[in-house]
Tab-separated table of C-alpha atoms in Angstrom:
chain	number	residue	atom	x	y	z
I	1	MET	CA	-38.663	26.327	13.969
I	2	THR	CA	-40.386	24.019	16.427
I	3	PHE	CA	-38.417	22.164	19.065
I	4	ARG	CA	-39.067	18.911	17.207
I	5	GLU	CA	-37.728	20.420	13.986
I	6	ARG	CA	-34.699	21.774	15.782
I	7	LEU	CA	-33.900	18.326	17.156
I	8	ARG	CA	-34.265	16.721	13.726
I	9	ALA	CA	-31.897	19.296	12.240
I	10	LEU	CA	-29.050	18.420	14.580
I	11	PRO	CA	-26.244	16.324	13.036
I	12	ALA	CA	-25.885	12.816	14.401
I	13	PHE	CA	-22.124	13.233	14.809
I	14	GLY	CA	-20.010	16.334	14.845
I	15	ARG	CA	-17.338	15.712	12.255
I	16	PRO	CA	-16.475	13.549	9.231
I	17	GLY	CA	-13.698	10.997	9.139
I	18	LEU	CA	-15.234	8.409	11.441
I	19	PRO	CA	-13.287	5.152	11.874
I	20	VAL	CA	-14.011	2.205	9.600
I	21	PHE	CA	-15.056	-0.905	11.528
I	22	ASP	CA	-13.430	-3.996	9.987
I	23	THR	CA	-15.555	-6.674	11.638
I	24	ALA	CA	-13.621	-9.467	9.912
I	25	ALA	CA	-10.550	-8.458	11.920
I	26	ALA	CA	-12.389	-8.333	15.263
I	27	PRO	CA	-10.709	-10.379	18.020
I	28	ALA	CA	-12.166	-13.612	19.344
I	29	VAL	CA	-13.300	-12.119	22.661
I	30	PRO	CA	-15.177	-8.836	23.238
I	31	HIS	CA	-12.936	-7.696	26.092
I	32	ASP	CA	-10.015	-7.205	23.709
I	33	LEU	CA	-12.021	-5.170	21.224
I	34	PHE	CA	-13.547	-3.044	23.970
I	35	VAL	CA	-10.148	-2.197	25.461
I	36	ALA	CA	-8.869	-1.251	21.994
I	37	TRP	CA	-11.863	1.029	21.391
I	38	LEU	CA	-11.574	2.620	24.843
I	39	GLU	CA	-7.865	3.261	24.336
I	40	GLN	CA	-8.665	4.915	20.992
I	41	ALA	CA	-11.269	7.094	22.731
I	42	ILE	CA	-8.676	8.092	25.344
I	43	ASP	CA	-6.096	8.882	22.648
I	44	ALA	CA	-8.704	10.959	20.779
I	45	GLY	CA	-9.119	13.170	23.842
I	46	ILE	CA	-12.781	12.326	24.362
I	47	LEU	CA	-14.113	13.707	27.632
I	48	ALA	CA	-14.690	11.007	30.271
I	49	PRO	CA	-14.401	8.048	27.877
I	50	GLN	CA	-14.653	5.680	30.852
I	51	ALA	CA	-18.155	6.941	31.702
I	52	ALA	CA	-21.066	4.606	31.064
I	53	THR	CA	-24.795	4.372	31.684
I	54	LEU	CA	-25.640	1.533	34.056
I	55	SER	CA	-29.195	0.266	33.594
I	56	THR	CA	-30.778	-1.885	36.299
I	57	ALA	CA	-34.263	-2.982	37.270
I	58	ASP	CA	-35.788	-3.691	40.644
I	59	ALA	CA	-37.802	-6.760	41.617
I	60	ALA	CA	-40.955	-5.205	40.136
I	61	GLY	CA	-39.264	-4.564	36.802
I	62	ARG	CA	-38.983	-0.777	37.198
I	63	VAL	CA	-35.910	0.325	35.237
I	64	HIS	CA	-33.362	2.814	36.560
I	65	ALA	CA	-30.344	4.302	34.819
I	66	ARG	CA	-27.451	6.489	35.888
I	67	THR	CA	-23.966	7.399	34.720
I	68	LEU	CA	-20.916	6.004	36.478
I	69	VAL	CA	-17.265	5.323	35.688
I	70	LEU	CA	-15.682	2.056	34.630
I	71	LYS	CA	-13.028	0.735	37.014
I	72	ASP	CA	-11.516	-2.111	34.978
I	73	VAL	CA	-12.140	-4.731	32.301
I	74	THR	CA	-10.924	-8.284	32.799
I	75	ALA	CA	-11.837	-11.745	31.561
I	76	ASP	CA	-14.361	-11.795	34.435
I	77	GLY	CA	-16.207	-8.767	33.120
I	78	TRP	CA	-16.671	-5.011	33.404
I	79	TRP	CA	-15.968	-3.519	36.863
I	80	PHE	CA	-17.696	-0.644	38.660
I	81	ALA	CA	-18.314	0.239	42.304
I	82	SER	CA	-21.092	1.604	44.477
I	83	GLN	CA	-22.780	1.310	47.854
I	84	SER	CA	-24.617	-1.988	48.207
I	85	SER	CA	-27.216	-0.122	50.298
I	86	GLY	CA	-27.863	2.513	47.621
I	87	PRO	CA	-30.312	2.371	44.699
I	88	LYS	CA	-27.910	0.515	42.396
I	89	GLY	CA	-27.030	-2.009	45.058
I	90	ARG	CA	-30.644	-2.604	46.023
I	91	ASP	CA	-31.622	-3.164	42.400
I	92	LEU	CA	-28.778	-5.611	41.824
I	93	ALA	CA	-29.583	-7.514	45.021
I	94	ALA	CA	-33.153	-7.995	43.802
I	95	ASN	CA	-32.337	-8.483	40.136
I	96	PRO	CA	-28.717	-9.000	39.010
I	97	HIS	CA	-29.471	-8.449	35.316
I	98	ALA	CA	-27.918	-5.194	34.128
I	99	ALA	CA	-26.417	-3.387	31.150
I	100	LEU	CA	-23.621	-0.871	30.624
I	101	THR	CA	-23.757	1.472	27.639
I	102	PHE	CA	-20.718	3.440	26.490
I	103	PHE	CA	-21.068	6.256	23.931
I	104	TRP	CA	-18.200	7.998	22.166
I	105	PRO	CA	-19.915	10.380	19.710
I	106	GLU	CA	-16.676	11.864	18.372
I	107	LEU	CA	-15.826	8.401	17.034
I	108	GLY	CA	-19.405	7.472	16.122
I	109	ARG	CA	-19.253	4.503	18.468
I	110	GLN	CA	-21.231	2.900	21.237
I	111	VAL	CA	-20.856	-0.380	23.101
I	112	LYS	CA	-23.600	-2.185	25.028
I	113	VAL	CA	-22.575	-4.786	27.606
I	114	THR	CA	-25.432	-6.969	28.890
I	115	GLY	CA	-25.196	-9.586	31.625
I	116	THR	CA	-25.398	-10.093	35.364
I	117	ALA	CA	-23.594	-8.110	38.034
I	118	ALA	CA	-22.334	-9.454	41.354
I	119	SER	CA	-20.026	-8.380	44.140
I	120	ALA	CA	-16.341	-9.041	43.531
I	121	GLY	CA	-15.963	-9.810	47.236
I	122	PRO	CA	-14.908	-7.915	50.367
I	123	GLU	CA	-11.194	-7.740	49.575
I	124	ALA	CA	-11.694	-6.239	46.126
I	125	SER	CA	-14.331	-3.863	47.497
I	126	ARG	CA	-12.056	-2.673	50.287
I	127	ALA	CA	-9.131	-2.201	47.902
I	128	ASP	CA	-11.300	-0.153	45.541
I	129	PHE	CA	-12.486	2.111	48.348
I	130	LEU	CA	-9.003	2.682	49.784
I	131	ALA	CA	-7.682	3.611	46.326
I	132	ARG	CA	-10.013	6.635	46.286
I	133	SER	CA	-8.925	10.112	47.374
I	134	ASP	CA	-9.766	11.318	50.890
I	135	LEU	CA	-12.541	13.533	49.508
I	136	SER	CA	-14.015	10.630	47.557
I	137	ARG	CA	-13.715	8.288	50.552
I	138	ALA	CA	-15.490	10.851	52.721
I	139	SER	CA	-18.319	11.063	50.216
I	140	GLY	CA	-18.602	7.268	50.248
I	141	LEU	CA	-18.583	7.144	54.024
I	142	VAL	CA	-21.544	9.535	54.297
I	143	ASN	CA	-23.556	6.811	52.530
I	144	ARG	CA	-27.029	8.350	52.286
I	145	GLN	CA	-27.174	8.348	48.491
I	146	SER	CA	-30.533	9.386	46.990
I	147	GLU	CA	-32.185	9.950	50.390
I	148	PRO	CA	-34.132	13.224	50.824
I	149	LEU	CA	-31.813	16.096	51.828
I	150	GLY	CA	-33.098	18.819	54.129
I	151	SER	CA	-30.535	21.456	53.174
I	152	PRO	CA	-27.041	21.827	51.667
I	153	GLU	CA	-25.776	22.577	55.182
I	154	GLU	CA	-26.967	19.184	56.390
I	155	TYR	CA	-24.794	17.465	53.788
I	156	ALA	CA	-21.853	19.812	54.423
I	157	ASP	CA	-21.850	18.901	58.114
I	158	ALA	CA	-22.034	15.152	57.416
I	159	PHE	CA	-19.283	15.407	54.792
I	160	ALA	CA	-16.995	17.390	57.079
I	161	GLU	CA	-17.376	14.789	59.825
I	162	ALA	CA	-16.720	11.950	57.375
I	163	LEU	CA	-13.639	13.736	56.027
I	164	ARG	CA	-12.239	14.087	59.548
I	165	THR	CA	-12.872	10.377	60.079
I	166	VAL	CA	-11.169	9.120	56.923
I	167	THR	CA	-8.265	11.537	57.325
I	168	ALA	CA	-7.649	10.212	60.821
I	169	ASP	CA	-7.839	6.580	59.664
I	170	PRO	CA	-6.400	6.002	56.157
I	171	GLU	CA	-7.325	2.302	56.361
I	172	LEU	CA	-11.001	2.894	57.063
I	173	ALA	CA	-13.353	1.572	54.383
I	174	ALA	CA	-17.090	2.141	54.125
I	175	PRO	CA	-18.763	-1.141	55.131
I	176	ASP	CA	-21.303	-1.067	52.282
I	177	TRP	CA	-18.855	-0.098	49.541
I	178	THR	CA	-18.921	-2.820	46.897
I	179	ALA	CA	-16.887	-3.550	43.805
I	180	TYR	CA	-19.171	-5.135	41.225
I	181	VAL	CA	-18.316	-7.189	38.157
I	182	LEU	CA	-20.777	-7.328	35.285
I	183	ALA	CA	-20.232	-10.733	33.668
I	184	PRO	CA	-21.444	-10.299	30.081
I	185	THR	CA	-23.775	-12.612	28.223
I	186	SER	CA	-23.589	-10.365	25.159
I	187	VAL	CA	-21.563	-7.359	23.996
I	188	GLU	CA	-22.608	-5.251	21.012
I	189	PHE	CA	-20.246	-2.907	19.167
I	190	TRP	CA	-21.888	-0.178	17.082
I	191	GLN	CA	-20.052	1.978	14.549
I	192	ALA	CA	-21.546	4.854	12.561
I	193	PRO	CA	-20.122	5.670	9.129
I	194	ASP	CA	-19.671	9.038	7.458
I	195	ASP	CA	-22.569	7.963	5.250
I	196	GLY	CA	-24.584	4.791	4.758
I	197	PRO	CA	-25.766	2.228	7.317
I	198	HIS	CA	-24.055	1.748	10.629
I	199	THR	CA	-22.245	-1.498	11.487
I	200	ARG	CA	-23.244	-3.704	14.414
I	201	LEU	CA	-21.224	-6.647	15.696
I	202	LEU	CA	-22.657	-8.822	18.464
I	203	TYR	CA	-20.622	-11.149	20.671
I	204	THR	CA	-22.678	-13.817	22.457
I	205	ALA	CA	-21.415	-15.978	25.308
I	206	GLU	CA	-21.618	-19.696	24.592
I	207	ALA	CA	-20.782	-22.734	26.723
I	208	ASP	CA	-17.402	-23.105	25.017
I	209	GLY	CA	-16.510	-19.449	24.469
I	210	TRP	CA	-17.767	-16.540	22.368
I	211	SER	CA	-19.576	-16.451	19.050
I	212	LYS	CA	-19.886	-13.277	17.011
I	213	GLY	CA	-22.011	-12.122	14.125
I	214	LEU	CA	-23.395	-9.058	12.388
I	215	LEU	CA	-26.763	-7.477	13.141
I	216	TRP	CA	-29.020	-5.601	10.755
I	217	PRO	CA	-28.663	-1.813	11.189
């Protein structure tokens, strides 16, 4: 069997009994439906259900993607955090358009959130950083994400120094740490069935609220 054939032989989803998506009962705003789906993913025991792929592009249009964790969902949008001086932050400073994609294969579901991301402000950013563990704060304080690394020992030394610093000062926050809010212009909910076509429901932001409608599979 060739590698291509092996890939084609893999099942799309691991088990039958996928949820039925009643789009007629979908709430008026996408935030409510997303929270309901995420809570169902948590209850189903899905590993890291809060993980998402953040896609950004720089000023030249070069696209970058990475996995991160969702911090919150509010009426303002979907929250995540990162260093403003790192690759994500540099992309968003040059081009605020971004997308978050969530995938819960055990439920046959994915959600794509598209919009613009901006800083939630210094107070929210500081609060997010201080809510992290000491080890996580130390990692954030090192703040050389994606730069070339000479050796594992080089990072170990920098991390140890940062850990001593944050342990000595529990109120210290990394100056470039930023809480971002992705304000959506559209949110798509995708549900696979046990058999037949999948269901797609698209919410679109309008001047007076949200509209929603089905998309062809």
